[in-house]
């Protein structure tokens, strides 16, 4: 059975109706998942990310007919399309001023989906040696966390900030990226998981505060979707995370179940 949630829960997580999700599918703006063995369509983190992106553009006043080409556009065409939408919104300034402000933020990519504080965290990562793929994965995780579990978003950001201030944690995280070239059963993965768990225990701020852990525990379905995001693209990282979490639970840390 495919991991994920039903269309009803997906719509609730994203903040739209089931009818709206189906309309997005009909227009080809978001991928409709295949039915699983039980006959249900299950929405994973990838499908949810698409729905969040479409919903954000629609909420900013971009007509649905124009969203598909914009999602596929390069930066120049994306900017040109935004300028055209802004011109039309400005003509209706009295009723659309809030949407126009959101549209302005769209011109800088992440800033439509994430607050300045989150963008600052992401902006730090390349300078610390993190790969573009890693930064992209963290960006997507932040977008999903903000949309699906807004009550943990600030705590999640604080964890990332603590991590970027911890040189040993940064080194371990980079080793985790390098581990993607290892065989899935390489014993070094377990050694790295042990080192990661030890670092978390030595610096509990990396795990988040008690309130954040409790909030995640109450949102286990969302936690699973966010934590398993890109799992198919990074199987070693997924195993490394699972082994690290197992060690943390054994040490008494209330890590939510994946």
Short mmCIF file of C-alpha atoms in Angstrom, two decimals:
data_model
loop_
_atom_site.label_atom_id
_atom_site.label_comp_id
_atom_site.label_asym_id
_atom_site.label_seq_id
_atom_site.Cartn_x
_atom_site.Cartn_y
_atom_site.Cartn_z
CA UNK A 1 0.00 0.00 0.00
CA UNK A 2 1.32 3.43 -0.94
CA UNK A 3 2.17 5.79 1.93
CA UNK A 4 0.16 8.99 2.08
CA UNK A 5 -3.23 10.44 2.97
CA UNK A 6 -6.65 10.49 1.36
CA UNK A 7 -7.83 13.37 -0.80
CA UNK A 8 -9.97 14.65 2.07
CA UNK A 9 -7.02 14.89 4.46
CA UNK A 10 -4.79 16.30 1.73
CA UNK A 11 -7.31 19.06 1.05
CA UNK A 12 -7.59 19.81 4.79
CA UNK A 13 -3.81 19.92 5.23
CA UNK A 14 -3.37 22.31 2.31
CA UNK A 15 -6.36 24.49 3.27
CA UNK A 16 -8.65 23.96 0.27
CA UNK A 17 -11.73 21.85 -0.45
CA UNK A 18 -11.78 18.41 -2.03
CA UNK A 19 -13.64 19.99 -4.95
CA UNK A 20 -10.76 22.45 -5.41
CA UNK A 21 -8.16 19.66 -5.38
CA UNK A 22 -10.14 17.79 -8.04
CA UNK A 23 -10.39 20.98 -10.07
CA UNK A 24 -6.60 21.40 -9.89
CA UNK A 25 -6.25 17.84 -11.19
CA UNK A 26 -8.76 18.46 -13.99
CA UNK A 27 -6.74 21.49 -15.11
CA UNK A 28 -3.48 19.54 -14.98
CA UNK A 29 -1.99 21.82 -12.29
CA UNK A 30 -1.21 19.02 -9.82
CA UNK A 31 -0.47 15.34 -10.28
CA UNK A 32 -3.29 12.97 -9.34
CA UNK A 33 -1.80 9.95 -7.55
CA UNK A 34 -2.50 6.42 -8.74
CA UNK A 35 -4.91 4.28 -6.75
CA UNK A 36 -3.30 1.88 -4.28
CA UNK A 37 -4.16 -1.78 -3.82
CA UNK A 38 -7.20 -0.84 -1.74
CA UNK A 39 -8.55 1.43 -4.47
CA UNK A 40 -7.79 4.75 -2.79
CA UNK A 41 -5.65 7.57 -4.09
CA UNK A 42 -2.95 8.38 -1.52
CA UNK A 43 -1.31 11.80 -1.48
CA UNK A 44 2.35 11.87 -0.51
CA UNK A 45 4.60 14.85 0.22
CA UNK A 46 5.33 15.44 -3.49
CA UNK A 47 1.65 15.79 -4.39
CA UNK A 48 1.04 17.97 -1.32
CA UNK A 49 3.92 20.26 -2.30
CA UNK A 50 2.34 20.77 -5.74
CA UNK A 51 -1.02 21.59 -4.16
CA UNK A 52 0.59 24.13 -1.80
CA UNK A 53 2.36 25.82 -4.73
CA UNK A 54 -0.84 26.05 -6.80
CA UNK A 55 -2.91 27.25 -3.84
CA UNK A 56 -0.33 29.97 -3.03
CA UNK A 57 -0.26 31.30 -6.60
CA UNK A 58 -4.06 31.21 -6.80
CA UNK A 59 -4.37 33.05 -3.49
CA UNK A 60 -2.01 35.71 -4.86
CA UNK A 61 -4.46 36.41 -7.66
CA UNK A 62 -2.87 34.48 -10.49
CA UNK A 63 -5.65 33.05 -12.73
CA UNK A 64 -5.72 29.26 -12.72
CA UNK A 65 -5.32 29.21 -16.50
CA UNK A 66 -1.92 30.92 -16.11
CA UNK A 67 -0.55 28.86 -13.20
CA UNK A 68 0.48 25.83 -15.26
CA UNK A 69 2.75 27.78 -17.64
CA UNK A 70 4.20 29.76 -14.71
CA UNK A 71 5.16 26.60 -12.81
CA UNK A 72 7.02 25.42 -15.92
CA UNK A 73 8.54 28.79 -16.78
CA UNK A 74 12.16 29.86 -16.41
CA UNK A 75 13.03 32.82 -14.19
CA UNK A 76 12.73 35.43 -16.97
CA UNK A 77 9.35 34.24 -18.22
CA UNK A 78 8.17 33.81 -14.63
CA UNK A 79 9.06 37.43 -13.89
CA UNK A 80 7.36 38.66 -17.08
CA UNK A 81 4.21 36.76 -16.20
CA UNK A 82 4.23 38.21 -12.69
CA UNK A 83 4.53 41.74 -14.06
CA UNK A 84 1.51 41.20 -16.25
CA UNK A 85 -0.55 39.80 -13.38
CA UNK A 86 0.47 42.71 -11.16
CA UNK A 87 -0.70 45.22 -13.78
CA UNK A 88 -4.14 43.63 -13.84
CA UNK A 89 -4.33 43.39 -10.06
CA UNK A 90 -3.34 47.03 -9.67
CA UNK A 91 -6.33 48.02 -11.82
CA UNK A 92 -8.47 46.54 -9.05
CA UNK A 93 -6.29 47.90 -6.25
CA UNK A 94 -9.04 48.59 -3.70
CA UNK A 95 -10.17 44.98 -3.46
CA UNK A 96 -6.87 43.26 -4.31
CA UNK A 97 -4.19 45.16 -2.39
CA UNK A 98 -3.47 42.20 -0.09
CA UNK A 99 -3.09 39.87 -3.07
CA UNK A 100 -0.76 42.34 -4.80
CA UNK A 101 1.55 42.35 -1.77
CA UNK A 102 1.71 38.57 -1.91
CA UNK A 103 2.45 38.76 -5.63
CA UNK A 104 5.42 41.04 -4.92
CA UNK A 105 6.87 38.33 -2.71
CA UNK A 106 6.45 35.79 -5.51
CA UNK A 107 9.06 37.69 -7.52
CA UNK A 108 11.73 36.34 -5.19
CA UNK A 109 10.81 32.66 -5.32
CA UNK A 110 10.83 31.25 -1.78
CA UNK A 111 9.63 34.50 -0.25
CA UNK A 112 6.07 33.84 -1.40
CA UNK A 113 5.99 30.52 0.43
CA UNK A 114 8.32 31.26 3.34
CA UNK A 115 8.92 34.20 5.71
CA UNK A 116 12.15 36.20 5.68
CA UNK A 117 13.54 34.30 8.67
CA UNK A 118 13.25 30.97 6.83
CA UNK A 119 14.82 32.45 3.69
CA UNK A 120 17.73 33.70 5.80
CA UNK A 121 18.31 30.16 7.09
CA UNK A 122 18.30 28.77 3.55
CA UNK A 123 20.60 31.57 2.35
CA UNK A 124 23.21 30.56 4.96
CA UNK A 125 23.44 26.93 3.83
CA UNK A 126 25.44 27.24 0.57
CA UNK A 127 28.10 29.27 2.36
CA UNK A 128 28.48 26.48 4.91
CA UNK A 129 29.14 23.98 2.14
CA UNK A 130 25.73 22.36 1.75
CA UNK A 131 24.88 21.11 -1.73
CA UNK A 132 22.09 22.64 -3.85
CA UNK A 133 20.12 19.40 -3.55
CA UNK A 134 20.32 19.52 0.23
CA UNK A 135 19.22 23.15 0.33
CA UNK A 136 16.33 22.37 -2.04
CA UNK A 137 15.21 19.48 0.18
CA UNK A 138 15.30 21.71 3.26
CA UNK A 139 13.36 24.40 1.38
CA UNK A 140 10.65 21.91 0.45
CA UNK A 141 10.50 20.57 4.01
CA UNK A 142 10.01 24.11 5.33
CA UNK A 143 7.27 24.83 2.79
CA UNK A 144 5.47 21.62 3.76
CA UNK A 145 5.93 22.22 7.50
CA UNK A 146 4.58 25.77 7.28
CA UNK A 147 1.55 24.66 5.28
CA UNK A 148 0.75 21.39 7.06
CA UNK A 149 1.81 22.03 10.68
CA UNK A 150 2.04 25.83 11.15
CA UNK A 151 2.17 25.50 14.94
CA UNK A 152 5.61 23.80 14.76
CA UNK A 153 7.10 26.03 12.06
CA UNK A 154 8.89 28.50 14.33
CA UNK A 155 10.30 25.65 16.41
CA UNK A 156 11.47 23.88 13.25
CA UNK A 157 13.27 27.04 12.15
CA UNK A 158 14.91 27.36 15.55
CA UNK A 159 16.22 23.78 15.24
CA UNK A 160 17.73 24.56 11.84
CA UNK A 161 19.32 27.74 13.20
CA UNK A 162 20.90 25.81 16.08
CA UNK A 163 22.17 23.22 13.60
CA UNK A 164 23.85 25.85 11.44
CA UNK A 165 25.57 27.22 14.55
CA UNK A 166 26.97 23.79 15.50
CA UNK A 167 30.13 22.91 13.47
CA UNK A 168 30.09 19.26 14.55
CA UNK A 169 26.47 18.87 13.52
CA UNK A 170 27.24 20.49 10.17
CA UNK A 171 30.10 18.03 9.57
CA UNK A 172 27.86 15.07 10.44
CA UNK A 173 25.12 16.34 8.14
CA UNK A 174 27.58 16.66 5.27
CA UNK A 175 28.74 13.11 5.92
CA UNK A 176 25.11 12.12 5.65
CA UNK A 177 25.01 13.67 2.17
CA UNK A 178 28.19 11.80 1.21
CA UNK A 179 26.61 8.59 2.49
CA UNK A 180 24.26 8.57 -0.50
CA UNK A 181 27.16 7.09 -2.49
CA UNK A 182 27.44 4.16 -0.03
CA UNK A 183 25.76 0.79 -0.35
CA UNK A 184 22.46 0.65 1.60
CA UNK A 185 23.84 -2.04 3.94
CA UNK A 186 27.20 -0.36 4.55
CA UNK A 187 27.99 -0.65 8.29
CA UNK A 188 29.28 2.92 8.23
CA UNK A 189 25.64 4.06 8.05
CA UNK A 190 24.99 2.66 11.53
CA UNK A 191 28.19 4.26 12.80
CA UNK A 192 27.11 7.62 11.40
CA UNK A 193 23.63 7.21 12.91
CA UNK A 194 25.22 6.59 16.30
CA UNK A 195 27.35 9.73 15.92
CA UNK A 196 24.29 11.76 14.89
CA UNK A 197 22.27 10.52 17.86
CA UNK A 198 25.15 11.30 20.22
CA UNK A 199 25.35 14.83 18.82
CA UNK A 200 21.63 15.39 19.31
CA UNK A 201 21.89 14.17 22.89
CA UNK A 202 24.91 16.38 23.52
CA UNK A 203 23.10 19.43 22.11
CA UNK A 204 19.35 18.94 22.81
CA UNK A 205 18.52 22.26 21.13
CA UNK A 206 18.97 20.40 17.84
CA UNK A 207 15.90 18.30 18.71
CA UNK A 208 13.64 21.24 19.45
CA UNK A 209 11.98 22.23 22.70
CA UNK A 210 9.41 20.17 24.58
CA UNK A 211 6.48 22.08 23.09
CA UNK A 212 7.70 21.42 19.54
CA UNK A 213 8.16 17.71 20.18
CA UNK A 214 4.65 17.50 21.64
CA UNK A 215 3.21 19.34 18.63
CA UNK A 216 4.95 16.98 16.22
CA UNK A 217 3.66 14.00 18.20
CA UNK A 218 0.10 15.25 17.69
CA UNK A 219 0.73 15.65 13.95
CA UNK A 220 2.25 12.24 13.22
CA UNK A 221 0.71 11.96 9.75
CA UNK A 222 2.18 15.31 8.71
CA UNK A 223 5.50 14.43 10.35
CA UNK A 224 5.68 11.25 8.30
CA UNK A 225 4.94 13.06 5.05
CA UNK A 226 7.53 15.76 5.69
CA UNK A 227 10.20 13.43 7.07
CA UNK A 228 9.75 10.94 4.22
CA UNK A 229 9.88 13.65 1.56
CA UNK A 230 12.39 12.71 -1.17
CA UNK A 231 12.85 9.32 0.48
CA UNK A 232 12.76 7.63 -2.93
CA UNK A 233 15.58 9.91 -4.10
CA UNK A 234 17.74 9.45 -1.01
CA UNK A 235 17.28 5.91 0.36
CA UNK A 236 20.48 5.95 2.41
CA UNK A 237 19.48 9.23 4.05
CA UNK A 238 16.10 7.71 4.90
CA UNK A 239 17.78 4.72 6.53
CA UNK A 240 20.22 6.98 8.35
CA UNK A 241 17.33 9.05 9.73
CA UNK A 242 15.43 5.96 10.83
CA UNK A 243 18.48 4.50 12.61
CA UNK A 244 19.21 7.84 14.30
CA UNK A 245 15.61 8.13 15.50
CA UNK A 246 15.67 4.57 16.85
CA UNK A 247 18.74 5.40 18.93
CA UNK A 248 17.15 8.61 20.20
CA UNK A 249 13.99 6.79 21.25
CA UNK A 250 16.13 4.22 23.06
CA UNK A 251 17.71 7.13 24.94
CA UNK A 252 14.28 8.37 26.01
CA UNK A 253 13.71 11.12 23.42
CA UNK A 254 10.06 11.38 22.34
CA UNK A 255 10.74 11.38 18.60
CA UNK A 256 7.49 11.08 16.57
CA UNK A 257 6.99 7.85 14.65
CA UNK A 258 7.67 7.99 10.91
#
